[in-house]
PDB file of C-alpha atoms in Angstrom:
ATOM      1  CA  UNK A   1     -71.326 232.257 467.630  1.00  0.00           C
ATOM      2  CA  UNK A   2     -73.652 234.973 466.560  1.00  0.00           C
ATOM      3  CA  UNK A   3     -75.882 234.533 470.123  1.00  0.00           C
ATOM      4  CA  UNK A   4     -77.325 237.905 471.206  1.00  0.00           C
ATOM      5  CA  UNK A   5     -76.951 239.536 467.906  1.00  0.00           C
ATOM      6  CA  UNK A   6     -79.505 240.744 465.368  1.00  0.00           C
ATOM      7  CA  UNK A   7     -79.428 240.387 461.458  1.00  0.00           C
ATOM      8  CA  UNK A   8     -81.705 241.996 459.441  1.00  0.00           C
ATOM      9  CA  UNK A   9     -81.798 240.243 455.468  1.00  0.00           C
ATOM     10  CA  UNK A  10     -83.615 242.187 453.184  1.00  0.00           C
ATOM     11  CA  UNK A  11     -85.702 240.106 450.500  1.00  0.00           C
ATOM     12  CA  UNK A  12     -85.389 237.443 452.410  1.00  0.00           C
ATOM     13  CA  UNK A  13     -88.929 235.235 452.246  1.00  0.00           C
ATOM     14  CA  UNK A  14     -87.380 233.181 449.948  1.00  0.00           C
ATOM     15  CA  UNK A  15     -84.292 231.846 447.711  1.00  0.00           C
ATOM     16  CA  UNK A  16     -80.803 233.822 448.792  1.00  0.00           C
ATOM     17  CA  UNK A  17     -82.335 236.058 451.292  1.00  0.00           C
ATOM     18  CA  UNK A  18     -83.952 233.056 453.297  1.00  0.00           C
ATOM     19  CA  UNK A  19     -80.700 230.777 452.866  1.00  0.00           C
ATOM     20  CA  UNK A  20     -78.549 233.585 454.657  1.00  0.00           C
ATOM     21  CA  UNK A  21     -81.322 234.147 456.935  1.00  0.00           C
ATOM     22  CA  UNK A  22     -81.243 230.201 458.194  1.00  0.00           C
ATOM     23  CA  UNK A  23     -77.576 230.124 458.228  1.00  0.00           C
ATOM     24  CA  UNK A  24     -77.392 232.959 460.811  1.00  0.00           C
ATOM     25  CA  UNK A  25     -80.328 231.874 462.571  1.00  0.00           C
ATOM     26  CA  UNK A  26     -78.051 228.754 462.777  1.00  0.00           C
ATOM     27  CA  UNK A  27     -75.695 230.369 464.629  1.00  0.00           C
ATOM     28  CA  UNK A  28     -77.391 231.990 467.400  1.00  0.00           C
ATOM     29  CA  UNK A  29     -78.738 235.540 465.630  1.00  0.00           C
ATOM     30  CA  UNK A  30     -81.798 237.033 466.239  1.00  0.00           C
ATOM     31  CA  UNK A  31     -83.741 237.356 462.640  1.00  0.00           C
ATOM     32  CA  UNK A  32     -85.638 240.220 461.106  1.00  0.00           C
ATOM     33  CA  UNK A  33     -86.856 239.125 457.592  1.00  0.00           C
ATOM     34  CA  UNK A  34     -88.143 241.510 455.356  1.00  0.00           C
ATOM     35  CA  UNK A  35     -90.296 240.711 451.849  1.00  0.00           C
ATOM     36  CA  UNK A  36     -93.331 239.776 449.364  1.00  0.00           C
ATOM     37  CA  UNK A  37     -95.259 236.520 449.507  1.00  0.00           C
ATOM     38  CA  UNK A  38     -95.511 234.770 452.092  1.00  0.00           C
ATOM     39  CA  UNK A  39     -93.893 235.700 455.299  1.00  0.00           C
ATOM     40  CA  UNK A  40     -95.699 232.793 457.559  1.00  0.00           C
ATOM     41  CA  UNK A  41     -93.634 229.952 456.275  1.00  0.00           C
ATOM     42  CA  UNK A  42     -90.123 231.490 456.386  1.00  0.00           C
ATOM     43  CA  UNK A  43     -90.659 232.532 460.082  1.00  0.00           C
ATOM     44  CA  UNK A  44     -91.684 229.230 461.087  1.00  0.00           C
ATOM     45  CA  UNK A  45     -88.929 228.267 459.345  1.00  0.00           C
ATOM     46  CA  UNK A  46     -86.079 230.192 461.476  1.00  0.00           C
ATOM     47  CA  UNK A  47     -88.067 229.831 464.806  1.00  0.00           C
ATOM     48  CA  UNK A  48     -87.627 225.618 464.337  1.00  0.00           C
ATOM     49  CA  UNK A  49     -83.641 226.761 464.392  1.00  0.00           C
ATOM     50  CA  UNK A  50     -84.030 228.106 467.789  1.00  0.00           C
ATOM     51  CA  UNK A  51     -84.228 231.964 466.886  1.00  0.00           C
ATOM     52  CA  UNK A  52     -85.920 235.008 467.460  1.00  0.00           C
ATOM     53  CA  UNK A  53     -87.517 236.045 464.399  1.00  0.00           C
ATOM     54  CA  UNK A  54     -89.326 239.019 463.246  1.00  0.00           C
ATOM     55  CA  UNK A  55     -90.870 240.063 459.981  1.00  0.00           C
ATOM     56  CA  UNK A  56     -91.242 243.724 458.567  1.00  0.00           C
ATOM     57  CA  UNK A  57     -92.753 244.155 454.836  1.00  0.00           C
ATOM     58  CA  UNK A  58     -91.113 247.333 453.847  1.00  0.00           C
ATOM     59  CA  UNK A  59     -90.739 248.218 450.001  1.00  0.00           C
ATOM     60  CA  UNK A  60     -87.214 248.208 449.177  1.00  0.00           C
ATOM     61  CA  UNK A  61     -87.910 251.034 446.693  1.00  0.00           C
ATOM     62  CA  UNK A  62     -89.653 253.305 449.708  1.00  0.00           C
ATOM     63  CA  UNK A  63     -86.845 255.040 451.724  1.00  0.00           C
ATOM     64  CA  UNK A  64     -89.947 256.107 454.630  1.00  0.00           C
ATOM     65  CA  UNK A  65     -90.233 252.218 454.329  1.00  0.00           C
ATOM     66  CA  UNK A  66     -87.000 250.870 455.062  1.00  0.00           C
ATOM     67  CA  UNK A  67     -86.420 253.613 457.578  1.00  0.00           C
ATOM     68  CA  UNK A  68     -89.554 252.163 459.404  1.00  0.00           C
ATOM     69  CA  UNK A  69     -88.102 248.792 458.869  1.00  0.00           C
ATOM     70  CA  UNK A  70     -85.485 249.785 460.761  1.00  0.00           C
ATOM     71  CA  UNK A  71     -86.364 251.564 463.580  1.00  0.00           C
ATOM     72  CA  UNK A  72     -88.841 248.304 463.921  1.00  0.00           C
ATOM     73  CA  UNK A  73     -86.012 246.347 463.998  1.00  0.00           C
ATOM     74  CA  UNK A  74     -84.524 248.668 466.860  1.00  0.00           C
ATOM     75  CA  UNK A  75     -87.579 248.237 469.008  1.00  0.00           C
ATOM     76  CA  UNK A  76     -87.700 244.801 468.344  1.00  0.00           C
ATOM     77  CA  UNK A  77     -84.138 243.976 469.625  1.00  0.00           C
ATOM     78  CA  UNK A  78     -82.081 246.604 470.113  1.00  0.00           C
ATOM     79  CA  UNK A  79     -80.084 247.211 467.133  1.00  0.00           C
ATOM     80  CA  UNK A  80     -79.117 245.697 464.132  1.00  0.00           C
ATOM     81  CA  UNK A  81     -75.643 244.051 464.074  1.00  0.00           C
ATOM     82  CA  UNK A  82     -75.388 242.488 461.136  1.00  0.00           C
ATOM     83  CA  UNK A  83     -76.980 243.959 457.955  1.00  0.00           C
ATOM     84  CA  UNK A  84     -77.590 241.805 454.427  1.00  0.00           C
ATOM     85  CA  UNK A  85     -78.501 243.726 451.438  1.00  0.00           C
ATOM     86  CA  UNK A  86     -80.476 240.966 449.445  1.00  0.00           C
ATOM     87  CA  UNK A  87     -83.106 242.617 447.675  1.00  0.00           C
ATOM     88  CA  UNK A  88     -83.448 242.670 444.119  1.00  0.00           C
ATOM     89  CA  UNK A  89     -85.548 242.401 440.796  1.00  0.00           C
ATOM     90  CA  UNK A  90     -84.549 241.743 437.257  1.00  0.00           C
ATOM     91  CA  UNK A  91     -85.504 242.583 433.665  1.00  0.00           C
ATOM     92  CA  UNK A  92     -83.759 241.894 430.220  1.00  0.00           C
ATOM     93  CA  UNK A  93     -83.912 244.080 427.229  1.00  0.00           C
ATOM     94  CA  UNK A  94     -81.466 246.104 425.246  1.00  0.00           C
ATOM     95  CA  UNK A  95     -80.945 249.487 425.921  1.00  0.00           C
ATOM     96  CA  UNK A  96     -82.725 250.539 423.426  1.00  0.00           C
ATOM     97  CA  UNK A  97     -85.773 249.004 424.055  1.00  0.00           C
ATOM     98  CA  UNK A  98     -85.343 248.921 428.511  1.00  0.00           C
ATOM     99  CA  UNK A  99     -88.739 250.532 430.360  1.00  0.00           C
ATOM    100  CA  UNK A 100     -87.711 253.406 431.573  1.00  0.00           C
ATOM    101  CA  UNK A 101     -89.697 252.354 435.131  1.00  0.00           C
ATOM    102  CA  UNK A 102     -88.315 249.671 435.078  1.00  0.00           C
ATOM    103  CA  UNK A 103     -84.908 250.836 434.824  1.00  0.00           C
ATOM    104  CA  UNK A 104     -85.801 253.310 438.359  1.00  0.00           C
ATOM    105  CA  UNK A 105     -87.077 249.900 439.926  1.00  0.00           C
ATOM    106  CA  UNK A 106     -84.276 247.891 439.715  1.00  0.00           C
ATOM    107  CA  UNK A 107     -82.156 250.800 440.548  1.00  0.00           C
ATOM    108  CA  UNK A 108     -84.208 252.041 443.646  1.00  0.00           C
ATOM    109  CA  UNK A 109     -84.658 248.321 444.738  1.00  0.00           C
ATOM    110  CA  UNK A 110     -81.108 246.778 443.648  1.00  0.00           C
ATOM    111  CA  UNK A 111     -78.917 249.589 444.539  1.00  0.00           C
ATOM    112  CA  UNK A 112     -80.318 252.667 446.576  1.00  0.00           C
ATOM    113  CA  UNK A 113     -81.788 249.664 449.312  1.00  0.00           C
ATOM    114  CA  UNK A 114     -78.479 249.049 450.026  1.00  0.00           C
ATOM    115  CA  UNK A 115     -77.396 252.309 450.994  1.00  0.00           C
ATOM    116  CA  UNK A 116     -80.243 253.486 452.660  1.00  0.00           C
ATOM    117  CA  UNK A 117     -79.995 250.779 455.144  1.00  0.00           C
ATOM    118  CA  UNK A 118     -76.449 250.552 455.052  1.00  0.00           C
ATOM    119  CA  UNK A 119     -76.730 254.766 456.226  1.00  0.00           C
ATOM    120  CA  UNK A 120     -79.186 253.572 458.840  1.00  0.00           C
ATOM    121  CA  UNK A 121     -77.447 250.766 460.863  1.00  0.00           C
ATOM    122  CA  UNK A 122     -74.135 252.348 460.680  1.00  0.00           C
ATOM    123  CA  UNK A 123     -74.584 254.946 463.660  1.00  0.00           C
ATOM    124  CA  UNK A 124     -75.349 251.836 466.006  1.00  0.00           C
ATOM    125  CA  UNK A 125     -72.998 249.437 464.746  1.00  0.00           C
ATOM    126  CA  UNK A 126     -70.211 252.306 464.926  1.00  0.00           C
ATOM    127  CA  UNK A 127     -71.172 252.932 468.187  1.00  0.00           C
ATOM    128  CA  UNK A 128     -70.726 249.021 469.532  1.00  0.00           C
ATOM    129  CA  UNK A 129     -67.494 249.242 467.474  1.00  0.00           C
ATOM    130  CA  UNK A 130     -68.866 245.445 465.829  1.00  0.00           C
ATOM    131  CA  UNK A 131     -70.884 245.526 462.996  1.00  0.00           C
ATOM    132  CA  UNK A 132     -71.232 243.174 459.360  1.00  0.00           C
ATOM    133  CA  UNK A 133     -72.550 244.986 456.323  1.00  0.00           C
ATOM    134  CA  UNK A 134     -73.016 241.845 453.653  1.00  0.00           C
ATOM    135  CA  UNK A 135     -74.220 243.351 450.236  1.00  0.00           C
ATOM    136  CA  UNK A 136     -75.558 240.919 447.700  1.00  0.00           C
ATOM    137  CA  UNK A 137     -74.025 241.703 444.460  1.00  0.00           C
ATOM    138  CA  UNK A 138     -73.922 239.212 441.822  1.00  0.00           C
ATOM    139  CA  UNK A 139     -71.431 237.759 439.791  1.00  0.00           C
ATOM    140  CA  UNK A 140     -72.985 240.898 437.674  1.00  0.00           C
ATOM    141  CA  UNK A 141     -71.038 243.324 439.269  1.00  0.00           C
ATOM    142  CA  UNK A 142     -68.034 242.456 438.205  1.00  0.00           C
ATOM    143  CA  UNK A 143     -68.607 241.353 434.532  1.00  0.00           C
ATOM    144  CA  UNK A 144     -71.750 242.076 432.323  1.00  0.00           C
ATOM    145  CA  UNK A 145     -74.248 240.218 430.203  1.00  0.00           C
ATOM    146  CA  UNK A 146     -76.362 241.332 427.290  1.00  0.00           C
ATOM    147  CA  UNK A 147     -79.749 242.705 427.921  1.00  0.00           C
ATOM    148  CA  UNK A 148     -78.961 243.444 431.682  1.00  0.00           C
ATOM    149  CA  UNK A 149     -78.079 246.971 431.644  1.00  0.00           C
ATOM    150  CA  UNK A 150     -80.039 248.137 434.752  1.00  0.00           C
ATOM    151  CA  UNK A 151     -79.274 245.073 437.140  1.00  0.00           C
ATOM    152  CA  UNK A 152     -75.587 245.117 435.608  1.00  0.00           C
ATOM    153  CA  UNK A 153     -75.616 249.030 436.200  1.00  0.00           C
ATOM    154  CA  UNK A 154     -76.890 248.301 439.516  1.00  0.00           C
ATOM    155  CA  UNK A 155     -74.710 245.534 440.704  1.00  0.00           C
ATOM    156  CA  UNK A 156     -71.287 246.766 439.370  1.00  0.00           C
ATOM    157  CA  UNK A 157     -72.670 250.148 441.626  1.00  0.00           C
ATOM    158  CA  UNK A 158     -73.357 247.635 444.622  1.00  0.00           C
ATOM    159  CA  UNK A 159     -69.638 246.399 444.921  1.00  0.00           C
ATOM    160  CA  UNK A 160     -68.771 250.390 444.819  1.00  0.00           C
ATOM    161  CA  UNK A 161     -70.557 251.111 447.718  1.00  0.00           C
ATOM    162  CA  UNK A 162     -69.483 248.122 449.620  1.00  0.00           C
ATOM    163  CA  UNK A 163     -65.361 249.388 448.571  1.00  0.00           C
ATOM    164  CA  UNK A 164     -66.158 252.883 449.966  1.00  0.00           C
ATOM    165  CA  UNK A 165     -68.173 251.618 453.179  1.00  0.00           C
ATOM    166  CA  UNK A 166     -65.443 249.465 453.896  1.00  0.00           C
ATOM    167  CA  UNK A 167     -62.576 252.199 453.752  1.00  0.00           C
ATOM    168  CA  UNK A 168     -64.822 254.499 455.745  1.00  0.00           C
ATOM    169  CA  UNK A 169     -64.472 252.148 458.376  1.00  0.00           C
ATOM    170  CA  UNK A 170     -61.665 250.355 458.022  1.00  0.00           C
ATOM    171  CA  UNK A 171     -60.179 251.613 461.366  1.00  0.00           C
ATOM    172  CA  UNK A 172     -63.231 249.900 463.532  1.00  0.00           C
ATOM    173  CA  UNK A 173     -64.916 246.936 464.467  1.00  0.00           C
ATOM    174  CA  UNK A 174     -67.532 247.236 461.365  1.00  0.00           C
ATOM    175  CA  UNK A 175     -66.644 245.412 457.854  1.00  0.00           C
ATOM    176  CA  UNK A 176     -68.602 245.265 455.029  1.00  0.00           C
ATOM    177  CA  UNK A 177     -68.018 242.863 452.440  1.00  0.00           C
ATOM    178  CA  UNK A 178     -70.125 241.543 448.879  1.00  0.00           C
ATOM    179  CA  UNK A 179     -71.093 238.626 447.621  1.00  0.00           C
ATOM    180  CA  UNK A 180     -71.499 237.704 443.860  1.00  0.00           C
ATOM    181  CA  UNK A 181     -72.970 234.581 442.930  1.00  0.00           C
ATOM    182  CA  UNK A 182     -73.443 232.874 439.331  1.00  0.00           C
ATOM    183  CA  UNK A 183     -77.014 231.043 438.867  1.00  0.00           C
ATOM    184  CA  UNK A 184     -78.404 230.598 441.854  1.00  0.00           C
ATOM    185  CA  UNK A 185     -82.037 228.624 441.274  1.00  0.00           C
ATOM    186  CA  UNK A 186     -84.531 231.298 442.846  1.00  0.00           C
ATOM    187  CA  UNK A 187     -87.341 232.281 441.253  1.00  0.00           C
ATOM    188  CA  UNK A 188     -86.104 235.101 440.197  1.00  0.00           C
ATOM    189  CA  UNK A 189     -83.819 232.900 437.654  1.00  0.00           C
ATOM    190  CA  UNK A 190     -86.294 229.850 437.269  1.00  0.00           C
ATOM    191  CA  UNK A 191     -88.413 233.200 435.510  1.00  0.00           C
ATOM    192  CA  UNK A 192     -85.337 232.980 432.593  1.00  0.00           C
ATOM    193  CA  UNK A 193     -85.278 229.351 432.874  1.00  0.00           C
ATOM    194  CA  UNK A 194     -88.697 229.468 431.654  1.00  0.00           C
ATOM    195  CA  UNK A 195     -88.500 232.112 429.394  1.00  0.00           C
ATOM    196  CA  UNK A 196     -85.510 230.145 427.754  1.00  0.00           C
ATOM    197  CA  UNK A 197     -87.794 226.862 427.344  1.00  0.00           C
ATOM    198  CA  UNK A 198     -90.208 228.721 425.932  1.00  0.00           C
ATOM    199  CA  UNK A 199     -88.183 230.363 423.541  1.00  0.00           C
ATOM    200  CA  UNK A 200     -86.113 227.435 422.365  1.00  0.00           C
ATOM    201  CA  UNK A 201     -88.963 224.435 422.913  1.00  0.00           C
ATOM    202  CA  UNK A 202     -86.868 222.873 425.411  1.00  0.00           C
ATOM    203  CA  UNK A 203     -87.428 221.231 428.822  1.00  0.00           C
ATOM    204  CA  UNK A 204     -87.313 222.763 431.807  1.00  0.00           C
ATOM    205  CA  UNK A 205     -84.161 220.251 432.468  1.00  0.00           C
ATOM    206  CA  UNK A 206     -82.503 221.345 429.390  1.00  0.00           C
ATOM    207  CA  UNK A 207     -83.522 225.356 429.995  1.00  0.00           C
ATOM    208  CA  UNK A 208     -81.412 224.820 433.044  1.00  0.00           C
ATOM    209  CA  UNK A 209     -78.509 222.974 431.546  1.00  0.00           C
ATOM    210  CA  UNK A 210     -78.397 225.400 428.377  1.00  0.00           C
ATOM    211  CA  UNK A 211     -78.575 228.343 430.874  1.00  0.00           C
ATOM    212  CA  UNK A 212     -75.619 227.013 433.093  1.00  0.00           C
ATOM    213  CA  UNK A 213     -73.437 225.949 429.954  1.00  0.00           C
ATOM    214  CA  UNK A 214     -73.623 229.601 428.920  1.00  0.00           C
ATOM    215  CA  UNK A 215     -71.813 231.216 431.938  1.00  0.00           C
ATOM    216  CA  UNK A 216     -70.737 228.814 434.651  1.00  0.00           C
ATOM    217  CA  UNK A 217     -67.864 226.272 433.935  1.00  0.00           C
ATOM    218  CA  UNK A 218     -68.869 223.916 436.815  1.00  0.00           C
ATOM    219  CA  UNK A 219     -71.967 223.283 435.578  1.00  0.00           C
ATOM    220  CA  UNK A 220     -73.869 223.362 438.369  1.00  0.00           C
ATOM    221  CA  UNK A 221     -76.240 225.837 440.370  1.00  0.00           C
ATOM    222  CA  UNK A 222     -74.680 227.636 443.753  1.00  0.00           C
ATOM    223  CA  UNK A 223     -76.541 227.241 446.357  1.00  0.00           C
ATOM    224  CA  UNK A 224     -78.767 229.488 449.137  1.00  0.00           C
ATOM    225  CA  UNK A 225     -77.111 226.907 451.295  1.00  0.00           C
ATOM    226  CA  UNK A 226     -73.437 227.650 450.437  1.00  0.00           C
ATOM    227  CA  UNK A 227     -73.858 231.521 450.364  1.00  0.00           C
ATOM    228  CA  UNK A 228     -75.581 231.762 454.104  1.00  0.00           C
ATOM    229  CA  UNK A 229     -72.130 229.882 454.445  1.00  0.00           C
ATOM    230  CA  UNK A 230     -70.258 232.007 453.315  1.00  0.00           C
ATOM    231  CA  UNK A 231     -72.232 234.852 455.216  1.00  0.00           C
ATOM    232  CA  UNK A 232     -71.096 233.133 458.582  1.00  0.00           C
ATOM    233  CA  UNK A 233     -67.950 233.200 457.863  1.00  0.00           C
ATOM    234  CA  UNK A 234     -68.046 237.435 457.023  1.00  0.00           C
ATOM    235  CA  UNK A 235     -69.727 237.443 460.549  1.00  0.00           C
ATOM    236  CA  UNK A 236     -66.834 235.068 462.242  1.00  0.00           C
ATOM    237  CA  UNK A 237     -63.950 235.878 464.072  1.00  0.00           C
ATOM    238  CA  UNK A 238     -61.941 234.911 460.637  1.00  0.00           C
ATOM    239  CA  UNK A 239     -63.861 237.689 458.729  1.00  0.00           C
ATOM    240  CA  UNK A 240     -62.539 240.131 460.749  1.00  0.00           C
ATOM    241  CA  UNK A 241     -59.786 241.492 458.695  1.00  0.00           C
ATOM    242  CA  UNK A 242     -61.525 240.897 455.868  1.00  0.00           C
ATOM    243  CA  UNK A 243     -62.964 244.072 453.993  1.00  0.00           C
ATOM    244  CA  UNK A 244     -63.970 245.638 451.013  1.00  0.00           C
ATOM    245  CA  UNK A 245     -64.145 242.123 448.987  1.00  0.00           C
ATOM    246  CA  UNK A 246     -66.234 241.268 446.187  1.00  0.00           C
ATOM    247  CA  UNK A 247     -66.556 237.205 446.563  1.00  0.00           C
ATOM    248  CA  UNK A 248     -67.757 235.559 443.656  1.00  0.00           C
ATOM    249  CA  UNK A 249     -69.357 231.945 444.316  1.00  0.00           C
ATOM    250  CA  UNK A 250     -69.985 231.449 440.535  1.00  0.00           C
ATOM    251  CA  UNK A 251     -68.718 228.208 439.231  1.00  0.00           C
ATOM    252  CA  UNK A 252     -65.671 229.892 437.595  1.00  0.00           C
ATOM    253  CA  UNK A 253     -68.341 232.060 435.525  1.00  0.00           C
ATOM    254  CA  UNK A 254     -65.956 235.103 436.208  1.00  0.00           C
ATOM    255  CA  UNK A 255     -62.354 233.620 435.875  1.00  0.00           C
ATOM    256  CA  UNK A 256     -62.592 232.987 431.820  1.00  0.00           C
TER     257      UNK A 256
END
């Protein structure tokens, strides 16, 4: 379906990122991954899919960065055609207590990623008149949880943006959409799952199940698997009409 397009996915060596990455590879889309860790493994990973895959390491939190990101991307295969919005970082504290760096981190990486990419594969995608903008909220941007101001902050700014680059182009071929999941098992929530163990002298098992018992009714993780599903289907003929959503994969975390 997606053969002879590109998708760039930014944090996307591992857990979320990496899921949409594989699902799109899936279908036929060339891959640009973007980073930390390890980028070896993920881009065997997509070439044994059949794709093209590519890997830049920009730092989300470097505009010069992602703006050589994408014009590597350009080289690489023309233009971008579909656009993912994945990276992000975490802290918890209360406000009173919240770094102020790391308040700027999680704001340049979380939320001003998004729209400096999102500003820099418009002008092609407009162009072509076919275009996907998918931004990675989090079930965070639409309610809140204690200690989470920044990523909270962030996310509830990240469905914003994807509302007004929707309606700016609402007349064309290019839709942008967000995602929100609940718990999602990367690393960057196994960190809380082992934070909570630690606290409470539990398991990791029991971290997990305390964790999901908190927020999501259905008791059970989402998956990378079922989001890059989800991703597809933004990208499919279906998706066409749809615009401007915030879709929450979270369990029922967000409907008590």
């Amino acid at each position: 379906m997606l053969k002879n397009k590109t998708a760039l996915i930014t944090g996307s060596t591992s857990g979320i990122g990496l899921g949409i990455a594989k699902a799109l590879a899936a279908q036929g889309a060339n891959i640009v991954l973007n980073g930390f860790g390890d980028a070896e493994t993920p881009q065997k990973e997509i070439s044994a899919l059949g794709a093209k895959v590519a890997y830049h390491g920009a730092d989300m939190s470097k505009p010069a960065e992602i703006e050589a990101m994408m014009a590597f991307a350009a080289e690489k295969f023309g233009h971008v055609d579909i656009l993912v919005n994945n990276a992000g970082i975490q802290h918890v504290a209360r406000i009173e207590d919240f770094p102020v760096e790391k308040w700027d981190a999680i704001m340049a990486i979380n939320l001003s990623s998004a729209f400096h990419a999102t500003r820099l594969a418009l002008p092609a995608m407009q162009k072509t008149n076919w275009g996907r903008i998918i931004n990675v909220a989090s079930v965070h941007g639409l309610v809140a949880s204690a200690e989470k101001s920044a990523y909270v902050a962030a996310k509830h700014a990240v469905v914003g943006l994807t509302k007004v680059t929707a309606l700016e182009n609402a007349t064309s071929g290019v839709t942008c959409n967000a995602i929100c999941p609940g718990w999602v098992l990367t690393p960057l929530v196994q960190k809380q799952v082992d934070a909570k163990a630690a606290a409470l002298g539990l398991s990791n098992d029991e971290a997990k199940k305390q964790l999901l018992k908190e927020k999501e009714p259905s008791l059970q993780f989402t998956t990378p698997e079922e989001l890059g599903a989800l991703a597809v289907f933004f990208c499919s003929p279906a998706g066409d009409n749809v615009r401007g959503v915030a879709w929450n994969m979270d369990g029922g975390w967000a409907a008590q």
